[in-house]
Short mmCIF file of C-alpha atoms and ligand atoms in Angstrom, two decimals:
data_model
loop_
_atom_site.label_atom_id
_atom_site.label_comp_id
_atom_site.label_asym_id
_atom_site.label_seq_id
_atom_site.Cartn_x
_atom_site.Cartn_y
_atom_site.Cartn_z
CA UNK A 291 102.94 96.09 114.28
CA UNK A 292 106.67 97.50 113.87
CA UNK A 293 106.67 100.43 111.78
CA UNK A 294 108.90 100.24 108.82
CA UNK A 295 109.43 104.03 107.94
CA UNK A 296 112.85 103.89 109.28
CA UNK A 297 114.50 101.07 107.31
CA UNK A 298 112.85 102.57 103.81
CA UNK A 299 114.79 105.72 102.26
CA UNK A 300 111.65 106.60 100.39
CA UNK A 301 110.79 107.35 104.13
CA UNK A 302 107.07 105.95 103.80
CA UNK A 303 105.00 104.62 106.46
CA UNK A 304 104.44 100.76 106.19
CA UNK A 305 104.20 98.36 108.69
CA UNK A 306 104.71 94.30 109.27
CA UNK A 307 103.76 91.69 111.67
CA UNK A 308 107.51 91.27 113.20
CA UNK A 309 110.72 93.04 112.84
CA UNK A 310 114.08 90.73 113.53
CA UNK A 311 117.49 92.32 113.21
CA UNK A 312 119.72 89.62 112.21
CA UNK A 313 123.47 90.87 113.17
CA UNK A 314 125.01 87.26 113.78
CA UNK A 315 124.43 84.25 111.06
CA UNK A 316 123.60 82.36 114.68
CA UNK A 317 120.42 84.69 114.41
CA UNK A 318 119.19 83.79 111.13
CA UNK A 319 119.33 80.33 112.13
CA UNK A 320 117.11 80.81 115.44
CA UNK A 321 114.90 82.85 112.81
CA UNK A 322 114.25 80.14 110.48
CA UNK A 323 113.99 76.99 113.16
CA UNK A 324 110.84 79.09 114.44
CA UNK A 325 109.86 79.78 111.26
CA UNK A 326 106.67 77.83 109.52
CA UNK A 327 108.36 76.15 106.32
CA UNK A 328 105.65 77.91 104.19
CA UNK A 329 105.95 81.19 105.33
CA UNK A 330 107.72 84.28 103.18
CA UNK A 331 110.11 86.73 104.59
CA UNK A 332 111.61 89.49 103.91
CA UNK A 333 115.43 90.70 103.89
CA UNK A 334 115.91 94.49 104.17
CA UNK A 335 119.33 95.53 103.81
CA UNK A 336 119.69 99.46 103.40
CA UNK A 337 115.70 99.54 102.61
CA UNK A 338 117.55 101.84 99.56
CA UNK A 339 115.70 99.65 96.62
CA UNK A 340 112.26 99.31 97.69
CA UNK A 341 108.92 100.98 97.24
CA UNK A 342 106.49 99.93 99.83
CA UNK A 343 103.34 100.76 98.49
CA UNK A 344 101.25 98.98 101.63
CA UNK A 345 101.93 97.14 104.52
CA UNK A 346 103.89 94.07 104.39
CA UNK A 347 102.03 90.78 105.54
CA UNK A 348 104.86 88.56 106.15
CA UNK A 349 107.54 89.47 108.48
CA UNK A 350 111.23 91.58 107.70
CA UNK A 351 114.47 90.64 108.34
CA UNK A 352 116.62 93.69 109.34
CA UNK A 353 120.41 92.59 107.54
CA UNK A 354 122.87 94.27 110.24
CA UNK A 355 125.79 91.30 109.76
CA UNK A 356 128.90 93.51 110.18
CA UNK A 357 132.57 92.26 109.48
CA UNK A 358 135.51 92.88 106.86
CA UNK A 359 138.70 90.46 106.63
CA UNK A 360 141.37 90.55 104.49
CA UNK A 361 141.38 86.67 103.76
CA UNK A 362 144.40 86.18 101.16
CA UNK A 363 147.18 88.53 99.10
CA UNK A 364 149.94 88.19 96.24
CA UNK A 365 151.89 90.12 94.69
CA UNK A 366 148.99 91.64 92.36
CA UNK A 367 146.13 91.62 94.29
CA UNK A 368 143.89 90.64 97.87
CA UNK A 369 140.49 89.03 98.68
CA UNK A 370 138.39 90.36 101.28
CA UNK A 371 135.58 88.76 102.75
CA UNK A 372 132.49 90.86 104.11
CA UNK A 373 129.39 90.91 106.58
CA UNK A 374 126.52 90.94 103.97
CA UNK A 375 124.79 94.09 106.12
CA UNK A 376 128.23 96.59 105.64
CA UNK A 377 127.15 99.71 104.37
CA UNK A 378 128.28 99.62 100.46
CA UNK A 379 130.41 103.01 100.22
CA UNK A 380 131.94 102.53 103.80
CA UNK A 381 132.91 99.55 102.53
CA UNK A 382 134.04 101.23 99.10
CA UNK A 383 135.97 104.12 101.47
CA UNK A 384 137.75 101.43 103.32
CA UNK A 385 138.98 99.78 100.57
CA UNK A 386 140.30 102.89 99.04
CA UNK A 387 142.04 103.95 102.48
CA UNK A 388 143.80 99.97 102.59
CA UNK A 389 145.46 100.89 99.19
CA UNK A 390 143.12 98.85 96.86
CA UNK A 391 141.49 99.24 93.64
CA UNK A 392 138.57 98.36 92.35
CA UNK A 393 135.53 100.12 93.85
CA UNK A 394 136.42 103.43 93.28
CA UNK A 395 133.91 104.15 90.39
CA UNK A 396 130.91 102.55 92.79
CA UNK A 397 131.29 105.25 95.59
CA UNK A 398 128.04 106.26 96.94
CA UNK A 399 125.94 103.89 95.82
CA UNK A 400 123.59 103.56 98.62
CA UNK A 401 122.43 100.00 100.02
CA UNK A 402 124.83 97.13 101.70
CA UNK A 403 127.31 94.62 100.50
CA UNK A 404 124.29 92.21 100.28
CA UNK A 405 122.46 93.69 98.14
CA UNK A 406 125.28 94.71 95.93
CA UNK A 407 125.50 90.89 93.94
CA UNK A 408 121.65 90.83 93.93
CA UNK A 409 120.96 94.29 91.05
CA UNK A 410 124.87 93.56 90.07
CA UNK A 411 125.33 96.81 91.13
CA UNK A 412 127.35 99.64 88.44
CA UNK A 413 127.90 103.03 87.54
CA UNK A 414 130.07 104.93 85.77
CA UNK A 415 131.87 102.43 83.78
CA UNK A 416 132.32 99.91 86.36
CA UNK A 417 130.07 97.18 87.85
CA UNK A 418 130.36 94.67 90.59
CA UNK A 419 130.85 91.64 88.62
CA UNK A 420 134.34 92.07 87.96
CA UNK A 421 135.65 91.59 91.81
CA UNK A 422 132.96 89.20 92.25
CA UNK A 423 135.40 86.08 93.72
CA UNK A 424 131.95 84.15 95.60
CA UNK A 425 129.27 84.52 98.26
CA UNK A 426 127.93 82.49 100.72
CA UNK A 427 123.52 82.47 101.32
CA UNK A 428 121.11 80.58 103.26
CA UNK A 429 118.11 79.26 101.57
CA UNK A 430 115.20 80.60 103.63
CA UNK A 431 113.31 77.95 102.59
CA UNK A 432 115.62 74.73 102.72
CA UNK A 433 117.40 76.09 105.58
CA UNK A 434 120.29 75.00 103.43
CA UNK A 435 123.58 76.60 103.51
CA UNK A 436 124.65 77.94 99.66
CA UNK A 437 127.41 78.91 97.79
CA UNK A 438 127.45 80.73 94.47
CA UNK A 439 130.87 81.67 92.28
CA UNK A 440 130.82 84.18 89.78
CA UNK A 441 129.72 81.38 87.31
CA UNK A 442 126.46 80.41 89.46
CA UNK A 443 125.66 83.78 90.00
CA UNK A 444 125.28 84.64 86.13
CA UNK A 445 125.49 88.16 86.10
CA UNK A 446 124.25 90.05 83.22
CA UNK A 447 124.05 94.16 83.24
CA UNK A 448 122.29 95.44 86.64
CA UNK A 449 120.79 91.55 86.58
CA UNK A 450 122.05 88.35 88.21
CA UNK A 451 120.34 84.91 89.43
CA UNK A 452 119.61 86.25 92.45
CA UNK A 453 116.86 88.51 90.95
CA UNK A 454 115.35 85.60 88.88
CA UNK A 455 115.68 81.84 89.96
CA UNK A 456 116.62 82.42 93.41
CA UNK A 457 114.49 86.06 94.47
CA UNK A 458 113.72 86.13 97.28
CA UNK A 459 114.65 82.53 98.35
CA UNK A 460 118.23 83.55 99.87
CA UNK A 461 119.62 85.57 102.25
CA UNK A 462 123.12 86.58 101.88
CA UNK A 463 125.59 86.55 104.60
CA UNK A 464 129.05 87.01 103.24
CA UNK A 465 130.49 88.06 100.40
CA UNK A 466 134.15 88.24 98.66
CA UNK A 467 135.61 90.82 96.35
CA UNK A 468 139.24 90.44 94.32
CA UNK A 469 140.30 93.44 94.57
CA UNK A 470 143.98 95.03 93.14
CA UNK A 471 146.82 96.30 94.58
CA UNK A 472 147.61 98.63 91.69
CA UNK A 473 146.22 101.58 90.38
CA UNK A 474 143.58 100.21 87.17
CA UNK A 475 141.68 103.30 86.81
CA UNK A 476 138.26 102.87 84.56
CA UNK A 477 137.67 106.32 83.09
CA UNK A 478 135.71 105.37 80.25
CA UNK A 479 132.77 107.09 81.18
CA UNK A 480 132.86 110.71 79.27
CA UNK A 481 132.00 112.52 82.33
CA UNK A 482 134.33 110.56 84.68
CA UNK A 483 137.11 111.94 82.73
CA UNK A 484 135.93 115.41 82.02
CA UNK A 485 135.73 116.28 86.14
CA UNK A 486 139.44 114.60 86.38
CA UNK A 487 140.65 116.52 83.37
CA UNK A 488 139.01 119.96 84.98
CA UNK A 489 140.91 118.82 87.65
CA UNK A 490 144.20 118.58 86.24
CA UNK A 491 144.34 115.36 87.39
CA UNK A 492 145.62 113.02 84.43
CA UNK A 493 146.77 109.92 86.26
CA UNK A 494 143.90 109.77 89.09
CA UNK A 495 144.27 107.40 91.92
CA UNK A 496 140.87 105.58 93.31
CA UNK A 497 140.94 108.09 96.10
CA UNK A 498 140.62 110.57 93.12
CA UNK A 499 138.41 108.77 90.98
CA UNK A 500 135.89 108.39 94.00
CA UNK A 501 136.08 111.56 94.88
CA UNK A 502 134.80 112.71 91.09
CA UNK A 503 132.02 110.10 91.55
CA UNK A 504 130.88 111.58 94.64
CA UNK A 505 131.05 115.15 93.33
CA UNK A 506 129.02 114.27 89.84
CA UNK A 507 126.25 111.98 92.19
CA UNK A 508 126.28 114.55 94.74
CA UNK A 509 125.48 117.23 92.19
CA UNK A 510 122.08 115.86 90.99
CA UNK A 511 121.03 113.56 93.72
CA UNK A 512 119.35 114.26 96.63
CA UNK A 513 120.38 112.49 99.59
CA UNK A 514 117.65 110.82 101.53
CA UNK A 515 117.85 112.68 104.43
CA UNK A 516 117.26 115.64 102.70
CA UNK A 517 114.01 114.10 100.36
CA UNK A 518 113.17 110.43 100.90
CA UNK A 519 114.04 108.46 97.83
CA UNK A 520 115.23 105.39 96.57
CA UNK A 521 117.82 106.62 93.42
CA UNK A 522 116.58 105.67 89.91
CA UNK A 523 113.16 104.53 90.25
CA UNK A 524 113.04 103.30 86.55
CA UNK A 525 115.80 101.33 84.58
CA UNK A 526 117.66 102.67 81.23
CA UNK A 527 115.31 100.81 78.74
CA UNK A 528 117.88 98.63 76.00
CA UNK A 529 116.09 98.55 72.51
CA UNK A 530 116.68 97.22 69.17
CA UNK A 531 119.29 100.13 67.47
CA UNK A 532 116.77 99.59 64.66
CA UNK A 533 113.59 100.38 66.44
CA UNK A 534 115.24 103.34 67.98
CA UNK A 535 116.41 104.66 64.15
CA UNK A 536 113.31 104.33 62.70
CA UNK A 537 110.61 105.68 65.94
CA UNK A 538 113.06 107.47 67.97
CA UNK A 539 115.44 109.61 66.18
CA UNK A 540 113.51 110.37 63.11
CA UNK A 541 111.38 112.10 65.07
CA UNK A 542 113.97 113.02 67.77
CA UNK A 543 117.13 113.26 66.48
CA UNK A 544 118.31 114.93 69.44
CA UNK A 545 117.91 111.74 71.75
CA UNK A 546 120.99 110.37 73.28
CA UNK A 547 121.51 107.10 72.63
CA UNK A 548 124.54 104.93 74.21
CA UNK A 549 125.52 101.60 72.26
CA UNK A 550 125.12 98.04 74.28
CA UNK A 551 124.86 94.57 73.25
CA UNK A 552 125.07 94.26 68.93
CA UNK A 553 121.99 95.54 67.70
CA UNK A 554 120.88 97.11 70.79
CA UNK A 555 120.89 100.72 72.24
CA UNK A 556 120.54 101.89 75.96
CA UNK A 557 118.74 105.30 76.27
CA UNK A 558 118.80 107.41 79.38
CA UNK A 559 115.02 107.00 81.18
CA UNK A 560 115.74 110.75 82.68
CA UNK A 561 115.82 112.01 78.74
CA UNK A 562 112.43 110.22 77.94
CA UNK A 563 111.32 111.45 80.99
CA UNK A 564 111.92 114.95 80.62
CA UNK A 565 110.93 114.81 77.18
CA UNK A 566 107.48 113.62 78.17
CA UNK A 567 107.50 116.88 80.19
CA UNK A 568 107.71 115.29 83.57
CA UNK A 569 110.71 116.46 84.84
CA UNK A 570 110.91 118.37 88.38
CA UNK A 571 107.21 117.93 88.52
CA UNK A 572 105.69 117.78 91.51
CA UNK A 573 102.33 116.70 92.77
CA UNK A 574 101.60 117.06 96.54
CA UNK A 575 104.36 115.10 98.57
CA UNK A 576 105.51 113.50 95.69
CA UNK A 577 108.08 114.90 92.97
CA UNK A 578 111.06 113.92 89.93
CA UNK A 579 113.54 115.14 91.22
CA UNK A 580 114.18 118.58 89.15
CA UNK A 581 118.24 118.52 88.85
CA UNK A 582 117.58 114.43 87.91
CA UNK A 583 113.91 112.99 86.93
CA UNK A 584 114.59 109.60 87.29
CA UNK A 585 114.53 109.81 91.11
CA UNK A 586 111.16 110.37 92.39
CA UNK A 587 110.98 112.21 96.03
CA UNK A 588 108.87 112.58 98.90
CA UNK A 589 108.74 115.83 99.87
CA UNK A 590 107.72 114.94 103.91
CA UNK A 591 104.58 112.25 104.17
CA UNK A 592 104.14 111.06 100.95
CA UNK A 593 102.66 107.52 101.32
CA UNK A 594 103.85 104.15 98.87
CA UNK A 595 100.72 104.35 97.17
CA UNK A 596 101.22 108.06 96.13
CA UNK A 597 104.57 107.35 94.52
CA UNK A 598 103.71 104.56 92.82
CA UNK A 599 100.55 106.62 91.04
CA UNK A 600 103.37 109.45 90.50
CA UNK A 601 105.38 106.46 88.69
CA UNK A 602 102.58 104.97 86.55
CA UNK A 603 101.69 108.54 85.24
CA UNK A 604 105.10 108.82 84.39
CA UNK A 605 104.99 105.39 82.69
CA UNK A 606 101.60 106.01 80.56
CA UNK A 607 103.38 109.67 79.73
CA UNK A 608 106.68 108.01 77.94
CA UNK A 609 104.49 105.56 76.50
CA UNK A 610 102.09 107.67 74.96
CA UNK A 611 104.50 109.91 73.39
CA UNK A 612 107.42 107.06 72.50
CA UNK A 613 105.99 103.62 72.76
CA UNK A 614 108.55 102.67 75.38
CA UNK A 615 107.34 101.10 78.63
CA UNK A 616 109.90 102.30 81.68
CA UNK A 617 110.19 99.30 83.81
CA UNK A 618 110.55 100.26 87.70
CA UNK A 619 114.21 99.49 89.16
CA UNK A 620 113.13 99.32 92.79
CA UNK A 621 111.07 96.66 94.10
CA UNK A 622 107.47 97.51 94.23
CA UNK A 623 106.12 95.66 97.46
CA UNK A 624 103.88 94.40 99.03
P1 NAP B 97 123.77 108.37 83.44
O1 NAP B 97 125.43 108.75 83.51
O2 NAP B 97 122.68 109.88 82.66
O3 NAP B 97 123.84 107.99 81.88
C1 NAP B 97 121.76 107.33 81.65
C2 NAP B 97 122.09 106.24 80.57
O4 NAP B 97 123.13 106.33 79.62
C3 NAP B 97 122.93 104.64 81.24
O5 NAP B 97 121.76 103.35 80.68
C4 NAP B 97 124.39 104.64 81.17
O6 NAP B 97 124.64 103.33 80.79
C5 NAP B 97 124.59 105.24 79.76
N1 NAP B 97 125.71 105.90 79.51
C6 NAP B 97 125.70 107.31 80.12
N2 NAP B 97 127.05 107.93 79.84
C7 NAP B 97 127.57 106.30 78.83
C8 NAP B 97 128.69 106.02 78.21
N3 NAP B 97 129.85 107.25 78.26
N4 NAP B 97 128.77 104.59 77.68
C9 NAP B 97 127.86 103.96 77.97
N5 NAP B 97 126.72 104.50 78.27
C10 NAP B 97 126.40 105.77 78.93
O7 NAP B 97 122.90 107.99 84.13
P2 NAP B 97 122.69 108.34 85.80
O8 NAP B 97 121.11 107.96 85.80
O9 NAP B 97 122.91 109.54 86.40
O10 NAP B 97 123.42 107.19 86.73
C11 NAP B 97 124.72 107.32 86.79
C12 NAP B 97 125.74 105.76 86.98
O11 NAP B 97 125.30 105.35 87.92
C13 NAP B 97 125.15 105.11 85.52
O12 NAP B 97 126.09 104.60 85.06
C14 NAP B 97 124.20 104.34 86.21
O13 NAP B 97 124.12 103.10 85.27
C15 NAP B 97 124.59 104.31 87.34
N6 NAP B 97 123.32 103.76 88.19
C16 NAP B 97 123.32 102.45 88.70
C17 NAP B 97 122.16 101.71 89.55
C18 NAP B 97 122.43 100.54 90.03
O14 NAP B 97 123.29 99.82 89.75
N7 NAP B 97 121.36 99.79 90.56
C19 NAP B 97 121.22 102.72 89.81
C20 NAP B 97 121.58 104.24 89.31
C21 NAP B 97 122.20 104.33 88.37
P3 NAP B 97 125.06 102.86 82.02
O15 NAP B 97 124.27 102.27 83.26
O16 NAP B 97 126.10 101.33 81.67
O17 NAP B 97 126.07 103.45 82.91
#
């Protein structure tokens, strides 16, 4: 049975009955042609947002569809079409080198272009939805070609229809984005503005912003080749502002709280984990990263089960101390 160890950034051992590299859309049609209708398949891009807790009982499609094309342009913007298996960060770098703006705040996010709309990836005040035009996908059940524009994608905060009604039913093949030809710096995120000001950069280019994001991320996140990880393991909880004022701020006035939708606030999960005593804790081959406790790391040879047990222990500690349920952001498989 083929090993999935090279294809998940946690670097845990797991196998599956068959592994199908998909480098062209025709590879996918051939696979679907021979697949029994009821057979489930897992699409893996960068493997950077999954925890494989055990062996998978179904085949895995490895998305390796490449391609970057300029589709059209006007005085202000370009529309580009990307193969869904392209590495996200390499696309950010490429777009900046072309002189296009819009992806710079999203530098160094692991994963593929095809994974970006599923999660509506976002970071440092920007999110994928704002540059999205549309995408093409193949329905793994009916074998139909489908198109989704922004309205159909139903993007929300780290959310889309691809995580909900369409979950596990699509293979996204191509994604089109609109990028600006003129700089549109988004410095709404405090730490980003601070890093740029410290470097005396007052009119930052997309390159300057990406550099600052890369600096911030690299200073607190481990590279997967150093220690296996899948970035943030838990979502940052959003909670009713009243509840937070009554039950959290009254007892922990130092808690960090950010505004969210009206009546709601965001609490950094990292703060809750640290305040529950789990920052930098290591048990055997698994730990919470000392510089960013929201990242769980495989110090070498950990199993998916051990990582999941560690994550559950953190959930229990945060629940016991604050009455808040931390939800995993990574996909738990099987
Ligand atoms: P962080 O900067 O410590 O922030 C933790 C939480 O506080 C997040 O919910 C963040 O909101 C919020 N926050 C911080 N500064 C804020 C501000 N000035 N205004 C409003 N909200 C603020 O988070 P981190 O874990 O180191 O991650 C850095 C960035 O990468 C964050 O933007 C985070 O969302 C993003 N990220 C994205 C993904 C993903 O797309 N799947 C995964 C991991 C991290 P926001 O989440 O709205 O920024």
